[in-house]
Short mmCIF file of C-alpha atoms in Angstrom, two decimals:
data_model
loop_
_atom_site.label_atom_id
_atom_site.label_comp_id
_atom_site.label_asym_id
_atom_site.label_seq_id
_atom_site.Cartn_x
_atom_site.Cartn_y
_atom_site.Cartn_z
CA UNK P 784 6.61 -9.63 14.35
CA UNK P 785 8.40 -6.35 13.93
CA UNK P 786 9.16 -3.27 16.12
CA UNK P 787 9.00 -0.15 14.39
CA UNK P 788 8.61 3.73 15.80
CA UNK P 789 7.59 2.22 19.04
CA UNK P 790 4.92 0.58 17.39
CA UNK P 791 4.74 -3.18 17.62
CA UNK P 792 3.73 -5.28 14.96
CA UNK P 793 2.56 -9.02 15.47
CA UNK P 794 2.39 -10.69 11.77
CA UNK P 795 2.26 -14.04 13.09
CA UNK P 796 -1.26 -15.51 13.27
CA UNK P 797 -0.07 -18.06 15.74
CA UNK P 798 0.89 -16.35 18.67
CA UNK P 799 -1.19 -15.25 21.99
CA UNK P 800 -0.80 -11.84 23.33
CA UNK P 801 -0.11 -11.61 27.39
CA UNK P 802 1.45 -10.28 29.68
CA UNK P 803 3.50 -10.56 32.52
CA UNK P 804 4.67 -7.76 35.09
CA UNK P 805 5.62 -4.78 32.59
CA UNK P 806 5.83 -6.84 29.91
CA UNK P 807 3.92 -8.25 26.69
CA UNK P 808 4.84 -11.51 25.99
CA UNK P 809 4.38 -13.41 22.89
CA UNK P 810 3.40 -17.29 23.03
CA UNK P 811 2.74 -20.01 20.46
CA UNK P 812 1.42 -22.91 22.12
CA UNK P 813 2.18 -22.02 25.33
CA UNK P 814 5.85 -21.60 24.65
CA UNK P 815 7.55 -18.14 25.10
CA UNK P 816 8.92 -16.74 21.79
CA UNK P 817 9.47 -13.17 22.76
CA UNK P 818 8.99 -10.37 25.22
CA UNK P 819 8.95 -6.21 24.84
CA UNK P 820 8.58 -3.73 28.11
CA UNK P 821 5.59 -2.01 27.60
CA UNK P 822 6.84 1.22 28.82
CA UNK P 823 8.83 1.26 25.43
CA UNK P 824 5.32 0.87 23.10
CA UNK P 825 2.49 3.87 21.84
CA UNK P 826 1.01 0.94 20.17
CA UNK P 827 0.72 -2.43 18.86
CA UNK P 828 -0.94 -3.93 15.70
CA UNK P 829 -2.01 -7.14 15.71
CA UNK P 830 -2.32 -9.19 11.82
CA UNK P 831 -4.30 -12.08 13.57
CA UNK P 832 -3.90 -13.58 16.47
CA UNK P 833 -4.79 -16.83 18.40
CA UNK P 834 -6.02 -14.60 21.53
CA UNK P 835 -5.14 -11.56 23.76
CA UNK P 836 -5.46 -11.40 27.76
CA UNK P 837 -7.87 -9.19 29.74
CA UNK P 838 -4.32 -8.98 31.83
CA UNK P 839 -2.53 -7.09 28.43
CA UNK P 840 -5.63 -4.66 27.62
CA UNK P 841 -5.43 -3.67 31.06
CA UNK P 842 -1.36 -3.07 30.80
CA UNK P 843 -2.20 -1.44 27.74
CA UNK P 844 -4.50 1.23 29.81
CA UNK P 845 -1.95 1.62 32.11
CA UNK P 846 0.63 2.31 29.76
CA UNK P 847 -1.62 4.55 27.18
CA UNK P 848 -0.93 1.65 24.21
CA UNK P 849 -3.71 1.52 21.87
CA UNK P 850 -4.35 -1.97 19.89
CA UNK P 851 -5.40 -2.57 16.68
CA UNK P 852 -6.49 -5.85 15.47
CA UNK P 853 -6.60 -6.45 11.52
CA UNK P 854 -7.69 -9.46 9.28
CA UNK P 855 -5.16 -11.14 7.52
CA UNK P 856 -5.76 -8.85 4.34
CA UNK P 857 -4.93 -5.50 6.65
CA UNK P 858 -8.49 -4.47 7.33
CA UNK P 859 -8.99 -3.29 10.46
CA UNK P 860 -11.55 -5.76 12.67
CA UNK P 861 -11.34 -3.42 15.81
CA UNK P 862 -9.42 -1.10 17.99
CA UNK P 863 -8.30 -0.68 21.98
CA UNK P 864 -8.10 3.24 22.88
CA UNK P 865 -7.03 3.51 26.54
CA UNK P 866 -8.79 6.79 28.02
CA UNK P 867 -5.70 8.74 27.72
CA UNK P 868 -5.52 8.72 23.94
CA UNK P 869 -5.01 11.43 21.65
CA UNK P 870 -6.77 10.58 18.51
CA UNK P 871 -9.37 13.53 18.58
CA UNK P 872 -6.44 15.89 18.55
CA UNK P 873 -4.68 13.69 15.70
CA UNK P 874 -7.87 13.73 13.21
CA UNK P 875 -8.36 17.37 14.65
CA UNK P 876 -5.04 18.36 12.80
CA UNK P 877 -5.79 16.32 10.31
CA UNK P 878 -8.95 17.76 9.20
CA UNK P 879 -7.19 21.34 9.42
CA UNK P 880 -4.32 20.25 7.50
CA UNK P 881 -6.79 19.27 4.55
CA UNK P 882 -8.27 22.61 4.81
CA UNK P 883 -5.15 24.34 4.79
CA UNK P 884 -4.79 24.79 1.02
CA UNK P 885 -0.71 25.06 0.89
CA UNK P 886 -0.58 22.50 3.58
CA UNK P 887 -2.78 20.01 2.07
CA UNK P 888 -0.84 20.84 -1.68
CA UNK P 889 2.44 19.93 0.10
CA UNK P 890 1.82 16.65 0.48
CA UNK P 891 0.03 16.09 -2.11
CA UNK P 892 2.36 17.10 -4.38
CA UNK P 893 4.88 14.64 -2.83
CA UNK P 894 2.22 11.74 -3.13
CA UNK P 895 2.22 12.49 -6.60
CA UNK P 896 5.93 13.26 -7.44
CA UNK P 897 6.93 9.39 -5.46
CA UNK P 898 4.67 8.12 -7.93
CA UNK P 899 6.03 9.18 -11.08
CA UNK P 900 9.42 8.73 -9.92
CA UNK P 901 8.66 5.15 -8.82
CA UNK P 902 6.95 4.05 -11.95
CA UNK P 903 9.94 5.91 -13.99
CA UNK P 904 12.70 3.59 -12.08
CA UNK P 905 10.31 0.55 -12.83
CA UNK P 906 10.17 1.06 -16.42
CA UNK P 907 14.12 1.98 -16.52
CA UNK P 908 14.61 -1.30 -14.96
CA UNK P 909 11.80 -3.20 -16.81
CA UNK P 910 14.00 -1.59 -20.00
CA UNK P 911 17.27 -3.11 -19.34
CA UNK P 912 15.58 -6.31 -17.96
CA UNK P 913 13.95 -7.08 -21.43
CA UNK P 914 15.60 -4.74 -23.83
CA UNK P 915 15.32 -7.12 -27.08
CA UNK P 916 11.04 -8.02 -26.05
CA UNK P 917 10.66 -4.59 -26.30
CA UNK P 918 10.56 -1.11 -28.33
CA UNK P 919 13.33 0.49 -26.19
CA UNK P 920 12.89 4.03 -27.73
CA UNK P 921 9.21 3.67 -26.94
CA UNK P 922 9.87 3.35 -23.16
CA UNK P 923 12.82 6.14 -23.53
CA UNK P 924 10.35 8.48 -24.66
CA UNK P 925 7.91 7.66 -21.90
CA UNK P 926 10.70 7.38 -19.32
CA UNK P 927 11.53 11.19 -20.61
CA UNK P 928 8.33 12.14 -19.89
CA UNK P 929 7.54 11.16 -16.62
CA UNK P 930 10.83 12.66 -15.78
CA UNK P 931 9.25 15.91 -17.04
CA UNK P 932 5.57 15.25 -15.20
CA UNK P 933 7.93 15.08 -12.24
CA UNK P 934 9.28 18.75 -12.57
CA UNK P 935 5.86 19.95 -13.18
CA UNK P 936 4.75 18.39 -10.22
CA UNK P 937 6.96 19.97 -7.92
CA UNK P 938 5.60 23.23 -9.53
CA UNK P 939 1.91 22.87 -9.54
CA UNK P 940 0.40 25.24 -7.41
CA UNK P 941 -3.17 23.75 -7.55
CA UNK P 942 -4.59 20.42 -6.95
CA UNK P 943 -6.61 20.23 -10.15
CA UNK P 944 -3.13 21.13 -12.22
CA UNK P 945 -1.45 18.41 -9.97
CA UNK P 946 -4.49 15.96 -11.18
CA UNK P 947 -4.21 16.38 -14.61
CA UNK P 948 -0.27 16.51 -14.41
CA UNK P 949 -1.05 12.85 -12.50
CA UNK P 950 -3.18 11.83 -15.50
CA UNK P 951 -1.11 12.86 -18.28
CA UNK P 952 1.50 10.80 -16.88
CA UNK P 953 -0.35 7.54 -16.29
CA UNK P 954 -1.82 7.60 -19.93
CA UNK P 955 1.86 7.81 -21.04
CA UNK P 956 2.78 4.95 -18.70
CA UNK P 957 -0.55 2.80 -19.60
CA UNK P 958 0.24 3.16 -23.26
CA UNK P 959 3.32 1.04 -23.63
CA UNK P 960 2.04 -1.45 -20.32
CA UNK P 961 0.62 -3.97 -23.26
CA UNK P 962 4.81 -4.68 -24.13
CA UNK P 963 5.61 -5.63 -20.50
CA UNK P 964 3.22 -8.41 -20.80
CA UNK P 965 5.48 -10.99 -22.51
CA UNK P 966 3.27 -14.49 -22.29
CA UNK P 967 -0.32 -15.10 -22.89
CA UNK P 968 -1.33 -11.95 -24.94
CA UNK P 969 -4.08 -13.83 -26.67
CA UNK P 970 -5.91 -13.63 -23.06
CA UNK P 971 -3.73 -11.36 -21.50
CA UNK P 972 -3.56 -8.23 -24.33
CA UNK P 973 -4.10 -4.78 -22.40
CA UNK P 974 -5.71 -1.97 -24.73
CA UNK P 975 -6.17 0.53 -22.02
CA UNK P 976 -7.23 0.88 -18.36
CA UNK P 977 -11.26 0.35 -18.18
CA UNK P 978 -13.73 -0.07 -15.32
CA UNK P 979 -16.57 -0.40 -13.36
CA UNK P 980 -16.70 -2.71 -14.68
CA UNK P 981 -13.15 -4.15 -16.55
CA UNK P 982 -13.74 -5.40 -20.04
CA UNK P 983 -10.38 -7.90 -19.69
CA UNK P 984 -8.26 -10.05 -17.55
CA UNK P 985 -5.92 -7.43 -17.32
CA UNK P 986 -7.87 -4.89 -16.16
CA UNK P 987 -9.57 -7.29 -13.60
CA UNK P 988 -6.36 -7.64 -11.71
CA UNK P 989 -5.58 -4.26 -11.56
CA UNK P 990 -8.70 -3.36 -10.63
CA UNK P 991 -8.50 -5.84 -8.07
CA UNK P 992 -5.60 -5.43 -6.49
CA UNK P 993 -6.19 -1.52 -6.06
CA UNK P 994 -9.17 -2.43 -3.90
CA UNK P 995 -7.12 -4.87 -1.78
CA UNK P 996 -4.04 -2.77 -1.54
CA UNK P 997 -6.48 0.43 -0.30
CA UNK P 998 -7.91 -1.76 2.27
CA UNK P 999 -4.46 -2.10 3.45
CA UNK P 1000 -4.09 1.58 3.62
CA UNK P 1001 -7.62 2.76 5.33
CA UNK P 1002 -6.88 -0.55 7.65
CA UNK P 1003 -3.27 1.06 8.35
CA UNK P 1004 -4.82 4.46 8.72
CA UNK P 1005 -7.44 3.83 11.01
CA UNK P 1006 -4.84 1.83 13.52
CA UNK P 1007 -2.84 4.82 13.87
CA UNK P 1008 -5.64 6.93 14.26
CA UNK P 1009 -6.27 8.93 10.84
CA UNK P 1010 -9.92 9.18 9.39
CA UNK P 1011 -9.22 6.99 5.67
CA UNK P 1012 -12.22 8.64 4.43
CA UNK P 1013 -10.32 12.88 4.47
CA UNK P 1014 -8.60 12.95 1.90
CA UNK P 1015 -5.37 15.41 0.95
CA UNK P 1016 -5.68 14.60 -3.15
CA UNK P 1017 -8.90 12.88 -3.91
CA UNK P 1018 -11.98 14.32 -3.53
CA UNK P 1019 -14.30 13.65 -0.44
CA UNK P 1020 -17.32 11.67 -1.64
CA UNK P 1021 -19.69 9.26 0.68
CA UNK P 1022 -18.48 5.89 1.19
CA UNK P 1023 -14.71 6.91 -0.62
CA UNK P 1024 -11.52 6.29 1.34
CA UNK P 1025 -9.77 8.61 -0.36
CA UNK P 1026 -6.71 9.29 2.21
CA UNK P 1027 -6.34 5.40 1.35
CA UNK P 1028 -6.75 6.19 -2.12
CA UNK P 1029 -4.41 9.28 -1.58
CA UNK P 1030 -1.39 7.43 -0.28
CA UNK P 1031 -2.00 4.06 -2.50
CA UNK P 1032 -0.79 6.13 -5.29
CA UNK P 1033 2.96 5.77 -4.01
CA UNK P 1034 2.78 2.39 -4.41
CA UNK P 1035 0.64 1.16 -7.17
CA UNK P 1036 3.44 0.55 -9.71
CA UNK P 1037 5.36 -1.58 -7.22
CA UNK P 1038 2.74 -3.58 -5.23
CA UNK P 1039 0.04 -3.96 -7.55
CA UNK P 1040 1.38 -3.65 -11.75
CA UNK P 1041 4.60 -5.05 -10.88
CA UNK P 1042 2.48 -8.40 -8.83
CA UNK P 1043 -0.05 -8.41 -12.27
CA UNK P 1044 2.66 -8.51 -14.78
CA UNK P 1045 4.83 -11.40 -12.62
CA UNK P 1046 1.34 -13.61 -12.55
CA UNK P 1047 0.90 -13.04 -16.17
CA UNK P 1048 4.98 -13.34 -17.31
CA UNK P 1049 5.03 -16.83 -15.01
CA UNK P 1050 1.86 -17.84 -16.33
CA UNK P 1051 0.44 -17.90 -12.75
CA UNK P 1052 -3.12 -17.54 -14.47
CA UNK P 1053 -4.54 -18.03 -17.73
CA UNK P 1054 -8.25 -17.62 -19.73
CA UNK P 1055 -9.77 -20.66 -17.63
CA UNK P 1056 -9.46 -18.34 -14.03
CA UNK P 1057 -12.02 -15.42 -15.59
CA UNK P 1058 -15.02 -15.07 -16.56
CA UNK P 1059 -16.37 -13.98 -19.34
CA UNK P 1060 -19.72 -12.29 -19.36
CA UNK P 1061 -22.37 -11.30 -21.91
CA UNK P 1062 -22.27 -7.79 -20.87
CA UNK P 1063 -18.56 -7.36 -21.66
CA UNK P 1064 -17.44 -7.40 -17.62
CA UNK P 1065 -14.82 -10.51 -17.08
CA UNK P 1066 -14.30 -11.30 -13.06
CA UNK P 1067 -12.78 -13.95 -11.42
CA UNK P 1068 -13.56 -17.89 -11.48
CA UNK P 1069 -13.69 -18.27 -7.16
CA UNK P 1070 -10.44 -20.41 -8.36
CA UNK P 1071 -9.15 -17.65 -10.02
CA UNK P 1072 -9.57 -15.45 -7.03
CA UNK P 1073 -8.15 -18.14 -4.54
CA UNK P 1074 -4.92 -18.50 -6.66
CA UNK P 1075 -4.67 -14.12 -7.04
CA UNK P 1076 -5.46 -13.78 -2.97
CA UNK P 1077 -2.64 -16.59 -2.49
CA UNK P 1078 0.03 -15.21 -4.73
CA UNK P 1079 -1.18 -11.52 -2.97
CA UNK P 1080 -0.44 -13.10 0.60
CA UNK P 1081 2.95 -14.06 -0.27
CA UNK P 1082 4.15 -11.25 -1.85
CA UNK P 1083 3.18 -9.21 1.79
CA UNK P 1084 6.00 -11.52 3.00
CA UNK P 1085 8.65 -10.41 0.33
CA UNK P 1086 11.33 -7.93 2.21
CA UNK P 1087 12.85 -4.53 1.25
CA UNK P 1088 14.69 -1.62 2.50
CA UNK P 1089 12.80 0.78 3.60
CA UNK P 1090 13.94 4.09 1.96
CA UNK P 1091 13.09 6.40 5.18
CA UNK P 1092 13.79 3.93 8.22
CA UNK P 1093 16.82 2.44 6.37
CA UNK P 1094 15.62 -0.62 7.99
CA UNK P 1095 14.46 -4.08 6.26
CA UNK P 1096 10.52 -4.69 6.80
CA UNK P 1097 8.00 -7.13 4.47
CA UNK P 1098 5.72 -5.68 1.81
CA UNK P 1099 2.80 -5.95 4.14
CA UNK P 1100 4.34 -3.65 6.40
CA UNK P 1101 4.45 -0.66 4.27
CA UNK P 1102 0.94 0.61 4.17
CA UNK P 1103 1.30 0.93 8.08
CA UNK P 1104 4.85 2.70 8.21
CA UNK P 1105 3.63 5.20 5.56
CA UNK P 1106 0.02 5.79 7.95
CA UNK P 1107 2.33 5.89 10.98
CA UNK P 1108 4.75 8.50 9.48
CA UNK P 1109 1.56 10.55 8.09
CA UNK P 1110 0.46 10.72 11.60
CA UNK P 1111 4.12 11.42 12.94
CA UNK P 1112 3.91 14.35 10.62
CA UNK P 1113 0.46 15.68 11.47
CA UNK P 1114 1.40 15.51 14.97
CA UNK P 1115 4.82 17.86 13.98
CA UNK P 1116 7.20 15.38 14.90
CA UNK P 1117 8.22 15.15 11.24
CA UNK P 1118 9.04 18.56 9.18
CA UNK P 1119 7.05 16.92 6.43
CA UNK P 1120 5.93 13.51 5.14
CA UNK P 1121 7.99 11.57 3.80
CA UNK P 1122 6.34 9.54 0.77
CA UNK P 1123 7.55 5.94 -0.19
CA UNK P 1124 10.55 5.63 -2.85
CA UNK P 1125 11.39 3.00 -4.54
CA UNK P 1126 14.59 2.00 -5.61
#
C-alpha cells in the first residue's frame, strides 16, 4: 500500500477494505494492518483486493473519494464516483487542452524530450556497463545524437516536426539495440523493429510489453478520471488509447527494453518459449508467456526514486503518479506536467 497526493494505493491483494467511524481500515484475515482518516483521501486505488464494505463505499460518498478497482496487470475492472465528483469538468479541460494547439504542443513536446533524454542516460550507462562487448564509438555517436533530437525537440513548433524528430531518434537508438543483447543471438539477433505481426523473439517482447505497459497507463488514466482514448501526441483513431500511448513513451526504454534485454542477458528465455510460424509471425509458447507475465509482475515490485515526488514508490506505481499529475495539471494545480526522468 502507498499514500501518494492524497491518493491511496492498496497493492496488496490480500487485504479487505472497511471502515470504521472516519476511517478506512485495512485487514488481512481479520487482523488490522493499517488505518487512514478519510477526510485526508480524493481517492483510493485498489490493485486487487479480497473484498470492500457497503460501510466504506458509503464513507467514500460522504467524503467525495472515488474508487478504482484494477486487475493485477493495472487494467481498470471498475470505478466508485460519489455524486459530488468532478470528472466531467476534468475530461472537459482535457478535451480543450488537446484542442488548444500550443497547449496540447507543450506537453507533448515534454513527453517527447523525457524520452530521448531517458533512453540517452540508458545507453550512457549501458556504455560504461559493457564497454569491451561493445562498439563504444558506435553508441557515442548515437548518444550525440539523441542529445541533438533533444534540442530540436524543445524547438519544434508542430506536432508532425515533433513526430518525425521522435522517429529519427528511435531509428538511431534501434540501430545499435542488436549489441546490447549479449547472450543467445542465434535466437535472440534484433535486425530492426517489425510488427503486426513481429517476425522475431525480439520483437515479440517488445511488442508485448508495450501492450501491457499501455494497459497500465489507460488503467491509471481512467482511475483518475482522464479519457485514455484523447490523445495530446498520437492521433485519435477508433479503438486507440493514445493518451496511454502518449505518456508510455516516457517510459518505454526503462520499463519495457531495459526488462527485454535483462530476460535475454540472464537467459530468462530461449528459442523453446516462441513460436515459430509459417507465415513469418513468432508469438509466445503459453509457457513462454507465463514465464514473461511472471518476470513482468516482479519487476512492478522493483523500487525507485521518484524524480518529481522525491519519494521512493515501486515500478507499478508509476503509470498512476504520472496519470495523477496529468490530471493535477489539467486541473491548474500544476504550472505544467511534469514528465517522468530517469536517472
Amino acid at each position: 500500500m502507498k499514500k501518494l497526493l492524497n491518493t491511496l494505493y492498496v497493492t496488496n491483494p490480500c487485504y479487505f477494505l472497511g471502515a470504521s467511524g472516519d476511517n478506512i481500515t485495512l485487514k488481512e484475515n481479520g487482523k488490522l494492518i493499517q488505518r487512514y482518516p478519510l477526510h485526508n483521501l480524493e481517492e483510493i486505488v485498489v490493485f486487487s483486493h479480497s473484498g470492500i464494505s457497503a460501510e466504506l463505499l458509503e464513507k467514500c460518498t460522504e467524503f467525495s473519494i472515488a474508487l478504482s478497482i484494477l486487475n493485477p496487470y493495472g487494467r481498470l475492472n471498475g470505478r466508485f464516483i460519489p455524486p459530488s465528483e468532478g470528472n466531467v469538468l476534468l475530461r472537459k479541460k482535457q478535451i480543450e487542452t488537446v484542442l488548444d494547439h500550443s497547449a496540447s504542443l507543450a506537453i507533448s513536446r515534454n513527453i517527447i524530450a523525457a524520452k530521448i533524454i531517458n533512453t540517452r542516460n540508458f545507453l550512457i550507462r549501458f556504455r560504461k556497463q559493457y564497454k569491451m562487448r561493445i562498439d563504444s564509438d558506435a553508441f557515442g555517436n548515437v548518444i550525440d545524437h539523441l542529445k541533438e533530437s533533444k534540442d530540436k525537440v524543445l524547438q519544434s513548433t508542430s506536432k508532425e516536426g515533433l513526430r518525425g524528430i521522435e522517429g529519427d531518434a528511435q531509428s538511431a537508438y534501434f540501430g545499435i539495440f542488436n549489441q546490447m543483447i549479449l547472450n543467445n543471438k542465434e535466437t535472440f539477433a534484433f535486425e530492426g523493429r517489425n510488427r503486426r505481426p513481429p517476425l522475431d523473439p525480439v520483437n515479440a517482447m517488445l511488442s508485448y510489453a508495450y501492450t501491457l505497459l499501455a494497459l497500465d497507463f489507460a488503467g491509471a488514466l481512467e482511475a483518475v478520471g482522464l479519457d485514455s482514448y484523447i490523445g495530446f501526441l498520437h492521433t485519435d483513431r477508433p479503438g486507440r488509447i493514445s493518451l496511454a500511448l502518449d505518456l508510455e513513451e516516457e517510459l518505454r526504454t526503462m520499463a519495457v527494453d531495459r526488462f527485454v534485454l535483462r530476460l535475454i542477458n540472464l537467459k530468462q528465455l530461449d528459442h523453446k518459449d516462441f513460436i515459430f510460424q509459417d507465415s513469418g509471425a513468432v508469438i509466445f509458447t503459453e509457457d513462454g508467456r507465463r514465464k514473461f507475465l511472471s518476470e513482468w509482475q516482479k519487476q512492478k515490485y522493483t523500487e525507485l526514486q521518484h524524480p518529481f515526488l522525491q519519494e521512493k514508490i515501486s515500478w507499478g506505481l508509476v503509470p498512476h503518479i504520472q496519470a495523477l499529475l496529468l490530471a493535477r495539471f489539467l486541473r491548474g494545480d500544476l504550472d505544467q506536467y511534469p514528465p517522468f526522468f530517469w536517472k
